[in-house]
PDB file of C-alpha atoms and ligand atoms in Angstrom:
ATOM      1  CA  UNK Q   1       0.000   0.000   0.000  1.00  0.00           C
ATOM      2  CA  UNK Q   2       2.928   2.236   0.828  1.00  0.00           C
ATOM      3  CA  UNK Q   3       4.267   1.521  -2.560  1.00  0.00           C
ATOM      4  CA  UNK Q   4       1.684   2.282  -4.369  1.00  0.00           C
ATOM      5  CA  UNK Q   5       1.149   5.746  -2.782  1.00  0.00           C
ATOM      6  CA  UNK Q   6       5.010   6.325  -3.389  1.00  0.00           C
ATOM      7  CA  UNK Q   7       4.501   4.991  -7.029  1.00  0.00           C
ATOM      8  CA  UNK Q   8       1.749   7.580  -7.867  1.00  0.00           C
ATOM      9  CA  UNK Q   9       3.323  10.336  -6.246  1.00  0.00           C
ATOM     10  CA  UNK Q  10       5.901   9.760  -8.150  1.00  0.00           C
ATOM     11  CA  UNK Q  11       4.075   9.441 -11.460  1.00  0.00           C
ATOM     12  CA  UNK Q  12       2.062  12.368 -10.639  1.00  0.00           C
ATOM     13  CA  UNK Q  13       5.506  14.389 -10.032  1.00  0.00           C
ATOM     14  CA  UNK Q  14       7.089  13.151 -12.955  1.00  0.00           C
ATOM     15  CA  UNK Q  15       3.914  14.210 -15.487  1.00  0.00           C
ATOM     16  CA  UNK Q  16       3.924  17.879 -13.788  1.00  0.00           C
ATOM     17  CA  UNK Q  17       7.140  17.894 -14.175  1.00  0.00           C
ATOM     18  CA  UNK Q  18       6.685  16.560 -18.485  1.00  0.00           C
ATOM     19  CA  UNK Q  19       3.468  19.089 -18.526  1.00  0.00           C
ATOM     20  CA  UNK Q  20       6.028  22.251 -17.636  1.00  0.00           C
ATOM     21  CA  UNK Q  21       8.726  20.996 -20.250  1.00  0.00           C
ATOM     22  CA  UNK Q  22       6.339  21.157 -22.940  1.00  0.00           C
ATOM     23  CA  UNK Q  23       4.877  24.494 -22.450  1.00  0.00           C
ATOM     24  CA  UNK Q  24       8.032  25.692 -22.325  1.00  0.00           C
ATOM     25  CA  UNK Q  25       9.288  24.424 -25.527  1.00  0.00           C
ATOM     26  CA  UNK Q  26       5.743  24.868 -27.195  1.00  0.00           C
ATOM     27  CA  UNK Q  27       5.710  28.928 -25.764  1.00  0.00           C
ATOM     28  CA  UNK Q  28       8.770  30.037 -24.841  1.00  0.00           C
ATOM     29  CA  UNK Q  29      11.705  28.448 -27.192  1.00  0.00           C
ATOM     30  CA  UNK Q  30      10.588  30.037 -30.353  1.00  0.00           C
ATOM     31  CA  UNK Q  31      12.480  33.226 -28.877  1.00  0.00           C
ATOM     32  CA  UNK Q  32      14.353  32.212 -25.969  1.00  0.00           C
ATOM     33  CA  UNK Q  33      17.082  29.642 -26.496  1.00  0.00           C
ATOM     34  CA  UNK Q  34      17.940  27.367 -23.844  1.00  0.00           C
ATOM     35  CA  UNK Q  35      21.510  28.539 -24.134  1.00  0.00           C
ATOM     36  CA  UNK Q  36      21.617  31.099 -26.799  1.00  0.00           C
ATOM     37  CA  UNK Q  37      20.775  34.470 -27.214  1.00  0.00           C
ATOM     38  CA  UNK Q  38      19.212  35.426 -30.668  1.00  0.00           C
ATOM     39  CA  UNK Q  39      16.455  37.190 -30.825  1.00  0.00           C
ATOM     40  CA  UNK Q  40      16.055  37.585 -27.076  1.00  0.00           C
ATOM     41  CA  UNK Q  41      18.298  36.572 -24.046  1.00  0.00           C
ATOM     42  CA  UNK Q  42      18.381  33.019 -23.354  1.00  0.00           C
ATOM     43  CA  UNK Q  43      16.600  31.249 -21.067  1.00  0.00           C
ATOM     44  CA  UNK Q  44      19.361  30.497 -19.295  1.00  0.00           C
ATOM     45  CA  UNK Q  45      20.187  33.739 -18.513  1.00  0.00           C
ATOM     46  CA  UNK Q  46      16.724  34.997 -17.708  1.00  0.00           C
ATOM     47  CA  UNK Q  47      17.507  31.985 -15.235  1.00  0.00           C
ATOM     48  CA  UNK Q  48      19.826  33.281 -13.765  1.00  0.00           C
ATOM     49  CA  UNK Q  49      18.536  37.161 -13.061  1.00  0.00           C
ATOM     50  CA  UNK Q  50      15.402  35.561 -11.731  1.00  0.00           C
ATOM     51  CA  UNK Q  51      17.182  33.834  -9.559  1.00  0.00           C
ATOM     52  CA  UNK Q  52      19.563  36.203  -7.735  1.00  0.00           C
ATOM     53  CA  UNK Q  53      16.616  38.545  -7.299  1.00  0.00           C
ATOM     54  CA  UNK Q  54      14.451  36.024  -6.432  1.00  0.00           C
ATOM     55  CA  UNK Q  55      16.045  32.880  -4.959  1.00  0.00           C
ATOM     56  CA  UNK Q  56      12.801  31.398  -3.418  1.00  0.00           C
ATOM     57  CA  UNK Q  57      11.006  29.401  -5.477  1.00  0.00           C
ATOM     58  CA  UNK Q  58       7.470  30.675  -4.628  1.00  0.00           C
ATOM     59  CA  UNK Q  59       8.785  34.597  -5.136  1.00  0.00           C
ATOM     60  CA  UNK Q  60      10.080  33.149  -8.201  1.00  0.00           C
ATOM     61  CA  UNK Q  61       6.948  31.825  -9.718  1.00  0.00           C
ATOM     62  CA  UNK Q  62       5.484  34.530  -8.715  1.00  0.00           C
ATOM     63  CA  UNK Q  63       7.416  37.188 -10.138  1.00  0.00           C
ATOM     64  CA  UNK Q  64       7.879  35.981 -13.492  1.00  0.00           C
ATOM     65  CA  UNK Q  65       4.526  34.808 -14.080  1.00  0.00           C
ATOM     66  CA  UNK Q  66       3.160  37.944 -13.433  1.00  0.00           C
ATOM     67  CA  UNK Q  67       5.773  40.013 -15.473  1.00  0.00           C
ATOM     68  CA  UNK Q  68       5.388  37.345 -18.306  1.00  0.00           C
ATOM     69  CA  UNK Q  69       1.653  37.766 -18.289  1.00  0.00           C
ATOM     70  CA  UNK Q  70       1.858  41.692 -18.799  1.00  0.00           C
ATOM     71  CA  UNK Q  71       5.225  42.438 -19.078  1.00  0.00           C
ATOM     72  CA  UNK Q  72       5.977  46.481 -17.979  1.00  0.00           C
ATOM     73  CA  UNK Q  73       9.178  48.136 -18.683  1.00  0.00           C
ATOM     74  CA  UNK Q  74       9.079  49.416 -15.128  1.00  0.00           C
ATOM     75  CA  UNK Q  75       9.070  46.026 -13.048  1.00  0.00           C
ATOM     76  CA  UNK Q  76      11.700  44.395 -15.216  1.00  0.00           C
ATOM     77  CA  UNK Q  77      14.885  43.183 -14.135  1.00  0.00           C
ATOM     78  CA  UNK Q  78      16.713  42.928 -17.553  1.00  0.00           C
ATOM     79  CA  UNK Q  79      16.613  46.644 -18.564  1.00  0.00           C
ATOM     80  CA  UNK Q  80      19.899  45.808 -20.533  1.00  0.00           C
ATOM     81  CA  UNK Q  81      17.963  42.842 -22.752  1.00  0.00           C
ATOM     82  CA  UNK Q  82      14.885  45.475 -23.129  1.00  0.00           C
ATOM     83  CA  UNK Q  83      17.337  48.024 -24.163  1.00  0.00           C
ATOM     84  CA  UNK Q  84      18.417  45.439 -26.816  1.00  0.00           C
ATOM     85  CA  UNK Q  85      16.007  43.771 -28.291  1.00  0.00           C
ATOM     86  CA  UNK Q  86      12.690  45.935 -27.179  1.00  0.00           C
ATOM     87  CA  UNK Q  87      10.339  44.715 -24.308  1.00  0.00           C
ATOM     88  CA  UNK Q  88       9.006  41.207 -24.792  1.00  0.00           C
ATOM     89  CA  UNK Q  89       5.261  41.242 -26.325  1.00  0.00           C
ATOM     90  CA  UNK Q  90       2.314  40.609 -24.504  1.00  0.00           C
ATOM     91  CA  UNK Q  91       1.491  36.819 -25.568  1.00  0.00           C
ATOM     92  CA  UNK Q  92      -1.878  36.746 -23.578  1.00  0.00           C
ATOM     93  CA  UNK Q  93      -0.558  33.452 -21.588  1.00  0.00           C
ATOM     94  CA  UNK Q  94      -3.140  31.948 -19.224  1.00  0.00           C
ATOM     95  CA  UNK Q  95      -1.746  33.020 -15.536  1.00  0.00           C
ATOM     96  CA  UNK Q  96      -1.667  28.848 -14.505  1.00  0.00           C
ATOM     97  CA  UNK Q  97       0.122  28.209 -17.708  1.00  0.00           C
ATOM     98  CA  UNK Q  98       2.662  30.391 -17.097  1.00  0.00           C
ATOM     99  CA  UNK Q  99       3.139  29.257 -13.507  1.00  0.00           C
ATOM    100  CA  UNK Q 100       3.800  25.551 -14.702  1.00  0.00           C
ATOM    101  CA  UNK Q 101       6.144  27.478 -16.936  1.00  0.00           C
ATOM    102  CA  UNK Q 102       8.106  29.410 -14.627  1.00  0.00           C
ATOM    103  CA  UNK Q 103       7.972  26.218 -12.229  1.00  0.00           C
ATOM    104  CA  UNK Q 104       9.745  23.992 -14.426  1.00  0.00           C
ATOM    105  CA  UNK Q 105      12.683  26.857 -15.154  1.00  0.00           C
ATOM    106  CA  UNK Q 106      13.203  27.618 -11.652  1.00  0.00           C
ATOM    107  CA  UNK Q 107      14.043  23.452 -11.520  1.00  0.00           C
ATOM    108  CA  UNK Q 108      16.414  22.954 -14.796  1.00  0.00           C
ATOM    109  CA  UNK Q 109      19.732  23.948 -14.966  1.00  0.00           C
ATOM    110  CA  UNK Q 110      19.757  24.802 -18.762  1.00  0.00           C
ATOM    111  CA  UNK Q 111      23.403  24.234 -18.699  1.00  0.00           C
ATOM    112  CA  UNK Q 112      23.018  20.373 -17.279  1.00  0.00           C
ATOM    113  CA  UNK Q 113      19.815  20.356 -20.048  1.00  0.00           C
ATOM    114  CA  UNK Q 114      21.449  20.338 -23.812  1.00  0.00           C
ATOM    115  CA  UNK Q 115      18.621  19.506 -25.882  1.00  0.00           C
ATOM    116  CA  UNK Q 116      18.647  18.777 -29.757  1.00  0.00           C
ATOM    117  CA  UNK Q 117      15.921  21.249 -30.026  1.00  0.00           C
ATOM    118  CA  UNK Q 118      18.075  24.521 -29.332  1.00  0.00           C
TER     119      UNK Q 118
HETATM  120  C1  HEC V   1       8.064  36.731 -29.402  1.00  0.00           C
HETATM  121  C2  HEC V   1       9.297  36.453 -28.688  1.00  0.00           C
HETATM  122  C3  HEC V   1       9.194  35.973 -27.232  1.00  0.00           C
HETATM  123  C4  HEC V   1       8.494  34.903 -26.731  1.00  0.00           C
HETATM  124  C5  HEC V   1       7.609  33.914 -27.485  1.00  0.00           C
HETATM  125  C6  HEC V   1       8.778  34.860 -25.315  1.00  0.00           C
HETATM  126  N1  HEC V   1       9.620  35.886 -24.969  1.00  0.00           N
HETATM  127 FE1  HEC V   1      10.301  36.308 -23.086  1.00  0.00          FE
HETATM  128  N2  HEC V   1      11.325  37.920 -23.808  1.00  0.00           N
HETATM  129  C7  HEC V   1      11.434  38.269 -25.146  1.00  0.00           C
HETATM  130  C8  HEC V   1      12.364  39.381 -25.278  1.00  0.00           C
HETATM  131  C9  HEC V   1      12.760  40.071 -26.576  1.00  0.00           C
HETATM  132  C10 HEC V   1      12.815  39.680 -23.968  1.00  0.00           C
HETATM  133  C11 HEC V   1      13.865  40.728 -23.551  1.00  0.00           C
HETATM  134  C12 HEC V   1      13.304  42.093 -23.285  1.00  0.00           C
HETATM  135  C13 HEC V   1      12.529  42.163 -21.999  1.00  0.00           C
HETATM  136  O1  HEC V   1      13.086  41.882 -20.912  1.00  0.00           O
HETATM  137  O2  HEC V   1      11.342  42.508 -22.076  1.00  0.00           O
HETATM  138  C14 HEC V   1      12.139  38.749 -23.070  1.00  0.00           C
HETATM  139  C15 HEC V   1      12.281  38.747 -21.695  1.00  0.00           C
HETATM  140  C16 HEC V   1      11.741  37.793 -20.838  1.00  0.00           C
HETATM  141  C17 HEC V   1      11.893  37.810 -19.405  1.00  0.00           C
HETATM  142  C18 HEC V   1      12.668  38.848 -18.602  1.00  0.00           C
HETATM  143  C19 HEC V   1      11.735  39.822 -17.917  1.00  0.00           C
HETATM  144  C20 HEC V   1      12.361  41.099 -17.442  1.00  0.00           C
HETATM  145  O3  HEC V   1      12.502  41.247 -16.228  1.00  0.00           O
HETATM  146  O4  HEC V   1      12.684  41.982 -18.287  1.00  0.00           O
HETATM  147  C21 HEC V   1      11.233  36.698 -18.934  1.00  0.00           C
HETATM  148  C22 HEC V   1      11.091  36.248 -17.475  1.00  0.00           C
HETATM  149  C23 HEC V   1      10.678  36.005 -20.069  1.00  0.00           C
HETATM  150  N3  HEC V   1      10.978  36.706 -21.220  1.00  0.00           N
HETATM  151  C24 HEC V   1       9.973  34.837 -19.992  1.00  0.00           C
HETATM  152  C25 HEC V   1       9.352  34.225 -21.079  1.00  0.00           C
HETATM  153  C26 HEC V   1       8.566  33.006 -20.972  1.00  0.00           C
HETATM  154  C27 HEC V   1       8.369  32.210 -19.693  1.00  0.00           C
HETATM  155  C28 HEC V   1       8.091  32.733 -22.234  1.00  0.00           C
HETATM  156  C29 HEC V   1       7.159  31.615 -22.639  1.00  0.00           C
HETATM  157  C30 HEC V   1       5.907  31.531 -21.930  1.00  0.00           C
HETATM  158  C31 HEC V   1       8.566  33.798 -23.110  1.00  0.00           C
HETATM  159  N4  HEC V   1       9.330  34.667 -22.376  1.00  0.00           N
HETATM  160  C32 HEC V   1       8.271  33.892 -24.463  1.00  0.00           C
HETATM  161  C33 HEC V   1      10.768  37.682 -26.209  1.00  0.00           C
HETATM  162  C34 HEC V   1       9.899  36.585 -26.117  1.00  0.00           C
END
């Protein structure tokens, strides 16, 4: 009985954790590279700012869900990239979506993460 409650624990954690992957490289990849900066900085970078000025995980989420779903000059912390490449549009994300999203880049290490895809 233990087992089993382990086991689908587990299975549920592992499809959240498939579910964010996916959004992100259905949403987010088209601009953001995982380690590349083209046409605006990579993810890995974006990564990284989030995470210095937000270390928690819940302020994380937070934070960039809400600046992803209206993003506003004012309350960003990459000035420099909006200086570069103009503020990121508004892509009318759904507010859950986005926190699945910003879930599954707080947990990968984009570095540790080469994918064939970018
Ligand atoms: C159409 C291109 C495009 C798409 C798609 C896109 N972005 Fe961006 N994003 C940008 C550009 C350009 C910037 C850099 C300028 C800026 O910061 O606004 C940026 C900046 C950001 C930032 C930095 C915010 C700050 O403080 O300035 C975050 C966080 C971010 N994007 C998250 C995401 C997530 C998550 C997705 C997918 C749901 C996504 N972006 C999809 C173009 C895009």
């Amino acid at each position: 009985m233990r087992f089993l409650l382990f086991l689908l624990v587990y299975l549920q954690t592992l499809q959240a954790a498939d579910t964010g992957s996916l959004l992100f490289h259905g949403n987010c990849t088209t601009c953001h590279f995982e380690t590349k900066a083209v046409s605006a900085p990579s993810m890995m970078e974006v990564r990284k700012r989030y995470l210095r000025a937000f270390p928690q995980k819940k302020d994380f989420i937070q934070q960039m869900s809400e600046w992803v779903h209206k993003p506003n000059e004012e309350r960003s912390i990459m000035q420099d990239a909006i200086d570069k490449y103009e503020i990121m549009p508004n892509l009318a994300f759904e507010k859950d979506v986005l926190k699945e999203i910003a879930a599954y880049i707080y947990e990968t290490d984009f570095t540790k993460h080469p994918t064939t895809r970018h």
